[in-house]
Amino acid sequence: MGRTNLPGALLAEMGVKSVSAASYTFVADDNQTHISFTSASAVTATIPRDSSLLPTFQKGTVIQFEQAGAGAVTIAAGSGVTLNAASGTVATTGQYQVGTLVKTAANTWTLNFGGGSGGGATGPTGPTGPSGGPTGPTGAGGPTGTAGAGGSTGPTGPTGSGPTGPTGPTGQTGPPPVKLAETKLVLSKAVAGKSFTASAVVTITYSPISGLSICGFQPKALV
């Protein structure tokens, strides 16, 4: 553009230049120019050594640049060039950020982002966000395991001692005894020259309950 150098100050009016390439090398005509880098990918803009340019950059040269696209713009120092930047920051950090290059001596440049802070100091850490979302539903239950082995038989419990039950009903009376035989006995005895006689009736009976029995002995008085 052939603009006049004004050491240490910007001209009241700057030219505007658009660059779409991802690689660029500054030239002498970029003095007092605002260069918009529109590339969507990262851009590298290089400052060349004075001896490589005809005409060369004059002391006080000012070049303004902007990240106009999505690609960050990194300023690279060519061989033999010294680039001074606050905090060592030499690249833009977001779209539409503007930086300024000023030549302060032979092959020496200063890079300034918004007053020399390289994009500003890092802000304080924000508050912690809310805790995790709600607990998810419980998963389906697993299959029932196999039955364990049976335990050993326990000891015999104590013998019970319940109350005596009621007396049962009286059974039927058995059949009457059967008379098998009956006889009359006569006894006689002499005592002291006197004779005494006695008689008795003997009955023999049988019963299914008591078996064979002799009863009914009925003595008569001696006469």
PDB file of C-alpha atoms in Angstrom:
ATOM      1  CA  MET A   1       0.000   0.000   0.000  1.00  0.00           C
ATOM      2  CA  GLY A   2       3.051   2.284   0.305  1.00  0.00           C
ATOM      3  CA  ARG A   3       1.920   4.077   3.441  1.00  0.00           C
ATOM      4  CA  THR A   4       4.169   6.495   5.360  1.00  0.00           C
ATOM      5  CA  ASN A   5       5.603   5.226   8.698  1.00  0.00           C
ATOM      6  CA  LEU A   6       4.764   7.235  11.805  1.00  0.00           C
ATOM      7  CA  PRO A   7       7.002   5.809  14.587  1.00  0.00           C
ATOM      8  CA  GLY A   8       5.142   4.990  17.823  1.00  0.00           C
ATOM      9  CA  ALA A   9       1.655   6.002  16.618  1.00  0.00           C
ATOM     10  CA  LEU A  10      -1.145   4.770  14.382  1.00  0.00           C
ATOM     11  CA  LEU A  11      -2.305   6.737  11.421  1.00  0.00           C
ATOM     12  CA  ALA A  12      -5.762   8.268  11.768  1.00  0.00           C
ATOM     13  CA  GLU A  13      -6.916   6.099   8.885  1.00  0.00           C
ATOM     14  CA  MET A  14      -5.869   2.446   8.383  1.00  0.00           C
ATOM     15  CA  GLY A  15      -6.207   0.325   5.323  1.00  0.00           C
ATOM     16  CA  VAL A  16      -8.140  -2.971   5.517  1.00  0.00           C
ATOM     17  CA  LYS A  17      -6.913  -6.208   4.017  1.00  0.00           C
ATOM     18  CA  SER A  18      -8.556  -9.671   3.956  1.00  0.00           C
ATOM     19  CA  VAL A  19      -6.541 -12.887   3.903  1.00  0.00           C
ATOM     20  CA  SER A  20      -8.223 -16.294   3.480  1.00  0.00           C
ATOM     21  CA  ALA A  21      -5.053 -18.433   3.372  1.00  0.00           C
ATOM     22  CA  ALA A  22      -3.968 -20.507   6.370  1.00  0.00           C
ATOM     23  CA  SER A  23      -0.347 -19.348   5.983  1.00  0.00           C
ATOM     24  CA  TYR A  24       0.804 -15.766   5.506  1.00  0.00           C
ATOM     25  CA  THR A  25       4.084 -13.737   5.608  1.00  0.00           C
ATOM     26  CA  PHE A  26       3.865 -10.038   6.437  1.00  0.00           C
ATOM     27  CA  VAL A  27       5.212  -7.506   3.862  1.00  0.00           C
ATOM     28  CA  ALA A  28       6.265  -3.852   4.107  1.00  0.00           C
ATOM     29  CA  ASP A  29       2.957  -2.661   2.631  1.00  0.00           C
ATOM     30  CA  ASP A  30       1.134  -4.161   5.657  1.00  0.00           C
ATOM     31  CA  ASN A  31       2.252  -1.134   7.707  1.00  0.00           C
ATOM     32  CA  GLN A  32      -0.770   0.790   9.070  1.00  0.00           C
ATOM     33  CA  THR A  33      -3.104  -1.948   7.820  1.00  0.00           C
ATOM     34  CA  HIS A  34      -5.850  -3.969   9.547  1.00  0.00           C
ATOM     35  CA  ILE A  35      -5.583  -7.553   8.251  1.00  0.00           C
ATOM     36  CA  SER A  36      -8.619  -9.844   8.661  1.00  0.00           C
ATOM     37  CA  PHE A  37      -7.757 -13.554   8.607  1.00  0.00           C
ATOM     38  CA  THR A  38     -10.937 -15.358   7.491  1.00  0.00           C
ATOM     39  CA  SER A  39      -9.724 -18.979   7.352  1.00  0.00           C
ATOM     40  CA  ALA A  40     -11.873 -21.636   9.049  1.00  0.00           C
ATOM     41  CA  SER A  41      -8.691 -23.531   9.983  1.00  0.00           C
ATOM     42  CA  ALA A  42      -5.732 -22.389  12.092  1.00  0.00           C
ATOM     43  CA  VAL A  43      -3.600 -19.591  10.594  1.00  0.00           C
ATOM     44  CA  THR A  44       0.155 -18.961  10.958  1.00  0.00           C
ATOM     45  CA  ALA A  45       1.317 -15.408  10.151  1.00  0.00           C
ATOM     46  CA  THR A  46       5.118 -15.006  10.018  1.00  0.00           C
ATOM     47  CA  ILE A  47       7.242 -11.865  10.601  1.00  0.00           C
ATOM     48  CA  PRO A  48      10.233 -12.074   8.189  1.00  0.00           C
ATOM     49  CA  ARG A  49      13.822 -10.903   8.853  1.00  0.00           C
ATOM     50  CA  ASP A  50      14.542  -7.302   7.725  1.00  0.00           C
ATOM     51  CA  SER A  51      17.182  -8.400   5.207  1.00  0.00           C
ATOM     52  CA  SER A  52      14.661 -10.596   3.401  1.00  0.00           C
ATOM     53  CA  LEU A  53      12.448  -7.639   2.409  1.00  0.00           C
ATOM     54  CA  LEU A  54      12.891  -4.830  -0.114  1.00  0.00           C
ATOM     55  CA  PRO A  55      11.762  -2.386   1.028  1.00  0.00           C
ATOM     56  CA  THR A  56      12.125  -3.478   4.633  1.00  0.00           C
ATOM     57  CA  PHE A  57       9.990  -2.698   7.678  1.00  0.00           C
ATOM     58  CA  GLN A  58      10.807   0.671   9.211  1.00  0.00           C
ATOM     59  CA  LYS A  59      11.096   1.190  12.943  1.00  0.00           C
ATOM     60  CA  GLY A  60       7.617   2.122  14.236  1.00  0.00           C
ATOM     61  CA  THR A  61       5.791  -0.052  11.742  1.00  0.00           C
ATOM     62  CA  VAL A  62       2.323  -0.956  13.068  1.00  0.00           C
ATOM     63  CA  ILE A  63       0.284  -3.897  11.793  1.00  0.00           C
ATOM     64  CA  GLN A  64      -3.134  -4.740  13.186  1.00  0.00           C
ATOM     65  CA  PHE A  65      -4.685  -8.183  12.632  1.00  0.00           C
ATOM     66  CA  GLU A  66      -7.957  -9.926  13.500  1.00  0.00           C
ATOM     67  CA  GLN A  67      -9.199 -13.510  13.775  1.00  0.00           C
ATOM     68  CA  ALA A  68     -12.194 -12.978  11.497  1.00  0.00           C
ATOM     69  CA  GLY A  69     -12.758 -16.702  10.835  1.00  0.00           C
ATOM     70  CA  ALA A  70     -12.992 -19.799  13.000  1.00  0.00           C
ATOM     71  CA  GLY A  71      -9.250 -20.522  12.816  1.00  0.00           C
ATOM     72  CA  ALA A  72      -6.994 -19.109  15.561  1.00  0.00           C
ATOM     73  CA  VAL A  73      -4.202 -16.794  14.330  1.00  0.00           C
ATOM     74  CA  THR A  74      -0.670 -17.533  15.579  1.00  0.00           C
ATOM     75  CA  ILE A  75       2.129 -14.973  15.052  1.00  0.00           C
ATOM     76  CA  ALA A  76       5.472 -16.648  14.293  1.00  0.00           C
ATOM     77  CA  ALA A  77       8.920 -14.978  14.394  1.00  0.00           C
ATOM     78  CA  GLY A  78      11.045 -15.726  11.327  1.00  0.00           C
ATOM     79  CA  SER A  79      14.731 -16.645  11.543  1.00  0.00           C
ATOM     80  CA  GLY A  80      16.676 -13.838  13.312  1.00  0.00           C
ATOM     81  CA  VAL A  81      13.506 -12.061  14.497  1.00  0.00           C
ATOM     82  CA  THR A  82      12.706 -11.391  18.162  1.00  0.00           C
ATOM     83  CA  LEU A  83       9.013 -11.331  19.134  1.00  0.00           C
ATOM     84  CA  ASN A  84       8.086  -9.997  22.573  1.00  0.00           C
ATOM     85  CA  ALA A  85       4.626 -10.863  23.911  1.00  0.00           C
ATOM     86  CA  ALA A  86       3.055 -10.495  27.348  1.00  0.00           C
ATOM     87  CA  SER A  87       2.916 -13.874  29.129  1.00  0.00           C
ATOM     88  CA  GLY A  88       4.318 -15.463  25.971  1.00  0.00           C
ATOM     89  CA  THR A  89       0.882 -15.375  24.302  1.00  0.00           C
ATOM     90  CA  VAL A  90       1.255 -15.285  20.517  1.00  0.00           C
ATOM     91  CA  ALA A  91      -2.134 -16.579  19.321  1.00  0.00           C
ATOM     92  CA  THR A  92      -5.723 -15.378  19.369  1.00  0.00           C
ATOM     93  CA  THR A  93      -8.181 -17.148  21.635  1.00  0.00           C
ATOM     94  CA  GLY A  94     -11.467 -16.538  19.820  1.00  0.00           C
ATOM     95  CA  GLN A  95     -13.171 -15.145  16.756  1.00  0.00           C
ATOM     96  CA  TYR A  96     -13.001 -11.354  16.307  1.00  0.00           C
ATOM     97  CA  GLN A  97     -10.093 -10.947  18.728  1.00  0.00           C
ATOM     98  CA  VAL A  98      -7.684  -8.225  17.553  1.00  0.00           C
ATOM     99  CA  GLY A  99      -3.915  -8.003  18.043  1.00  0.00           C
ATOM    100  CA  THR A 100      -1.313  -5.380  17.191  1.00  0.00           C
ATOM    101  CA  LEU A 101       2.317  -5.778  16.062  1.00  0.00           C
ATOM    102  CA  VAL A 102       4.746  -2.845  16.554  1.00  0.00           C
ATOM    103  CA  LYS A 103       8.374  -2.857  15.272  1.00  0.00           C
ATOM    104  CA  THR A 104      10.489  -1.361  18.081  1.00  0.00           C
ATOM    105  CA  ALA A 105      14.000  -2.019  16.690  1.00  0.00           C
ATOM    106  CA  ALA A 106      15.778  -3.865  13.916  1.00  0.00           C
ATOM    107  CA  ASN A 107      14.245  -7.361  13.689  1.00  0.00           C
ATOM    108  CA  THR A 108      12.434  -6.758  17.019  1.00  0.00           C
ATOM    109  CA  TRP A 109       8.667  -6.662  17.421  1.00  0.00           C
ATOM    110  CA  THR A 110       6.135  -6.357  20.258  1.00  0.00           C
ATOM    111  CA  LEU A 111       2.817  -8.216  20.118  1.00  0.00           C
ATOM    112  CA  ASN A 112      -0.078  -6.730  22.032  1.00  0.00           C
ATOM    113  CA  PHE A 113      -3.577  -8.171  22.554  1.00  0.00           C
ATOM    114  CA  GLY A 114      -5.928  -5.508  23.935  1.00  0.00           C
ATOM    115  CA  GLY A 115      -3.385  -3.523  25.954  1.00  0.00           C
ATOM    116  CA  GLY A 116      -0.640  -6.100  26.347  1.00  0.00           C
ATOM    117  CA  SER A 117      -2.377  -8.769  28.374  1.00  0.00           C
ATOM    118  CA  GLY A 118      -2.579 -11.453  25.710  1.00  0.00           C
ATOM    119  CA  GLY A 119      -6.343 -11.796  25.946  1.00  0.00           C
ATOM    120  CA  GLY A 120      -6.783 -10.792  29.570  1.00  0.00           C
ATOM    121  CA  ALA A 121      -6.159 -12.552  32.873  1.00  0.00           C
ATOM    122  CA  THR A 122      -7.943 -15.777  33.645  1.00  0.00           C
ATOM    123  CA  GLY A 123     -11.137 -15.129  35.574  1.00  0.00           C
ATOM    124  CA  PRO A 124     -12.008 -16.824  38.851  1.00  0.00           C
ATOM    125  CA  THR A 125     -13.284 -20.388  38.848  1.00  0.00           C
ATOM    126  CA  GLY A 126     -17.058 -20.548  38.568  1.00  0.00           C
ATOM    127  CA  PRO A 127     -19.238 -22.265  41.136  1.00  0.00           C
ATOM    128  CA  THR A 128     -19.578 -26.028  41.060  1.00  0.00           C
ATOM    129  CA  GLY A 129     -22.540 -27.213  39.039  1.00  0.00           C
ATOM    130  CA  PRO A 130     -25.386 -29.239  40.477  1.00  0.00           C
ATOM    131  CA  SER A 131     -24.765 -32.810  41.487  1.00  0.00           C
ATOM    132  CA  GLY A 132     -25.461 -35.720  39.172  1.00  0.00           C
ATOM    133  CA  GLY A 133     -28.879 -36.525  37.800  1.00  0.00           C
ATOM    134  CA  PRO A 134     -31.427 -38.736  39.527  1.00  0.00           C
ATOM    135  CA  THR A 135     -30.656 -42.358  40.226  1.00  0.00           C
ATOM    136  CA  GLY A 136     -31.659 -44.645  37.392  1.00  0.00           C
ATOM    137  CA  PRO A 137     -34.278 -47.385  37.810  1.00  0.00           C
ATOM    138  CA  THR A 138     -33.316 -50.589  39.591  1.00  0.00           C
ATOM    139  CA  GLY A 139     -32.256 -53.340  37.229  1.00  0.00           C
ATOM    140  CA  ALA A 140     -34.102 -56.628  36.910  1.00  0.00           C
ATOM    141  CA  GLY A 141     -33.425 -59.172  39.659  1.00  0.00           C
ATOM    142  CA  GLY A 142     -31.090 -62.031  38.940  1.00  0.00           C
ATOM    143  CA  PRO A 143     -32.232 -65.689  38.793  1.00  0.00           C
ATOM    144  CA  THR A 144     -32.905 -67.591  42.017  1.00  0.00           C
ATOM    145  CA  GLY A 145     -29.907 -69.595  43.160  1.00  0.00           C
ATOM    146  CA  THR A 146     -29.952 -73.370  43.688  1.00  0.00           C
ATOM    147  CA  ALA A 147     -31.361 -74.710  46.962  1.00  0.00           C
ATOM    148  CA  GLY A 148     -28.802 -75.386  49.654  1.00  0.00           C
ATOM    149  CA  ALA A 149     -28.238 -78.852  51.178  1.00  0.00           C
ATOM    150  CA  GLY A 150     -30.723 -79.911  53.892  1.00  0.00           C
ATOM    151  CA  GLY A 151     -29.629 -79.667  57.495  1.00  0.00           C
ATOM    152  CA  SER A 152     -29.282 -82.644  59.857  1.00  0.00           C
ATOM    153  CA  THR A 153     -32.302 -83.973  61.809  1.00  0.00           C
ATOM    154  CA  GLY A 154     -32.772 -82.196  65.095  1.00  0.00           C
ATOM    155  CA  PRO A 155     -32.936 -83.999  68.483  1.00  0.00           C
ATOM    156  CA  THR A 156     -36.152 -85.749  69.646  1.00  0.00           C
ATOM    157  CA  GLY A 157     -38.395 -83.438  71.602  1.00  0.00           C
ATOM    158  CA  PRO A 158     -39.489 -84.179  75.206  1.00  0.00           C
ATOM    159  CA  THR A 159     -42.275 -86.706  75.884  1.00  0.00           C
ATOM    160  CA  GLY A 160     -45.636 -85.088  76.420  1.00  0.00           C
ATOM    161  CA  SER A 161     -47.571 -85.521  79.718  1.00  0.00           C
ATOM    162  CA  GLY A 162     -51.140 -84.736  78.882  1.00  0.00           C
ATOM    163  CA  PRO A 163     -54.026 -85.502  81.292  1.00  0.00           C
ATOM    164  CA  THR A 164     -55.490 -89.034  81.599  1.00  0.00           C
ATOM    165  CA  GLY A 165     -58.413 -89.522  79.275  1.00  0.00           C
ATOM    166  CA  PRO A 166     -61.919 -90.322  80.609  1.00  0.00           C
ATOM    167  CA  THR A 167     -62.873 -93.921  81.598  1.00  0.00           C
ATOM    168  CA  GLY A 168     -64.449 -95.779  78.748  1.00  0.00           C
ATOM    169  CA  PRO A 169     -67.977 -97.261  78.968  1.00  0.00           C
ATOM    170  CA  THR A 170     -68.570-100.564  80.802  1.00  0.00           C
ATOM    171  CA  GLY A 171     -68.534-103.549  78.464  1.00  0.00           C
ATOM    172  CA  GLN A 172     -71.443-105.936  78.029  1.00  0.00           C
ATOM    173  CA  THR A 173     -72.012-108.594  80.677  1.00  0.00           C
ATOM    174  CA  GLY A 174     -70.756-111.970  79.543  1.00  0.00           C
ATOM    175  CA  PRO A 175     -72.941-115.060  79.278  1.00  0.00           C
ATOM    176  CA  PRO A 176     -73.884-116.824  82.565  1.00  0.00           C
ATOM    177  CA  PRO A 177     -71.809-119.800  83.686  1.00  0.00           C
ATOM    178  CA  VAL A 178     -72.831-123.205  82.358  1.00  0.00           C
ATOM    179  CA  LYS A 179     -73.534-125.850  84.995  1.00  0.00           C
ATOM    180  CA  LEU A 180     -71.590-128.937  84.145  1.00  0.00           C
ATOM    181  CA  ALA A 181     -72.402-131.206  87.117  1.00  0.00           C
ATOM    182  CA  GLU A 182     -73.883-131.239  90.560  1.00  0.00           C
ATOM    183  CA  THR A 183     -73.464-133.868  93.282  1.00  0.00           C
ATOM    184  CA  LYS A 184     -74.448-134.392  96.874  1.00  0.00           C
ATOM    185  CA  LEU A 185     -71.800-135.388  99.386  1.00  0.00           C
ATOM    186  CA  VAL A 186     -72.578-137.196 102.633  1.00  0.00           C
ATOM    187  CA  LEU A 187     -69.978-137.220 105.415  1.00  0.00           C
ATOM    188  CA  SER A 188     -70.136-139.304 108.605  1.00  0.00           C
ATOM    189  CA  LYS A 189     -67.855-139.442 111.590  1.00  0.00           C
ATOM    190  CA  ALA A 190     -67.878-141.233 114.961  1.00  0.00           C
ATOM    191  CA  VAL A 191     -66.748-139.159 117.869  1.00  0.00           C
ATOM    192  CA  ALA A 192     -66.575-140.459 121.391  1.00  0.00           C
ATOM    193  CA  GLY A 193     -68.797-143.447 120.647  1.00  0.00           C
ATOM    194  CA  LYS A 194     -71.292-141.223 118.848  1.00  0.00           C
ATOM    195  CA  SER A 195     -71.943-141.158 115.107  1.00  0.00           C
ATOM    196  CA  PHE A 196     -72.352-137.759 113.231  1.00  0.00           C
ATOM    197  CA  THR A 197     -73.502-137.299 109.661  1.00  0.00           C
ATOM    198  CA  ALA A 198     -73.323-134.170 107.409  1.00  0.00           C
ATOM    199  CA  SER A 199     -74.294-133.603 103.769  1.00  0.00           C
ATOM    200  CA  ALA A 200     -73.445-130.873 101.124  1.00  0.00           C
ATOM    201  CA  VAL A 201     -74.302-130.076  97.474  1.00  0.00           C
ATOM    202  CA  VAL A 202     -71.321-129.373  95.131  1.00  0.00           C
ATOM    203  CA  THR A 203     -71.875-127.654  91.730  1.00  0.00           C
ATOM    204  CA  ILE A 204     -69.271-127.547  88.886  1.00  0.00           C
ATOM    205  CA  THR A 205     -69.712-124.667  86.375  1.00  0.00           C
ATOM    206  CA  TYR A 206     -67.845-123.203  83.318  1.00  0.00           C
ATOM    207  CA  SER A 207     -67.673-119.611  82.234  1.00  0.00           C
ATOM    208  CA  PRO A 208     -65.733-118.125  79.211  1.00  0.00           C
ATOM    209  CA  ILE A 209     -64.587-115.402  81.544  1.00  0.00           C
ATOM    210  CA  SER A 210     -63.619-117.166  84.752  1.00  0.00           C
ATOM    211  CA  GLY A 211     -63.132-120.659  83.347  1.00  0.00           C
ATOM    212  CA  LEU A 212     -63.936-123.853  85.335  1.00  0.00           C
ATOM    213  CA  SER A 213     -65.089-123.368  88.955  1.00  0.00           C
ATOM    214  CA  ILE A 214     -66.490-125.400  91.804  1.00  0.00           C
ATOM    215  CA  CYS A 215     -68.919-123.600  93.995  1.00  0.00           C
ATOM    216  CA  GLY A 216     -72.148-123.853  95.840  1.00  0.00           C
ATOM    217  CA  PHE A 217     -70.802-125.869  98.803  1.00  0.00           C
ATOM    218  CA  GLN A 218     -73.686-125.756 101.182  1.00  0.00           C
ATOM    219  CA  PRO A 219     -72.994-127.791 104.351  1.00  0.00           C
ATOM    220  CA  LYS A 220     -75.915-129.117 106.367  1.00  0.00           C
ATOM    221  CA  ALA A 221     -75.889-129.336 110.126  1.00  0.00           C
ATOM    222  CA  LEU A 222     -74.538-132.548 111.569  1.00  0.00           C
ATOM    223  CA  VAL A 223     -77.293-134.776 113.006  1.00  0.00           C
TER     224      VAL A 223
END
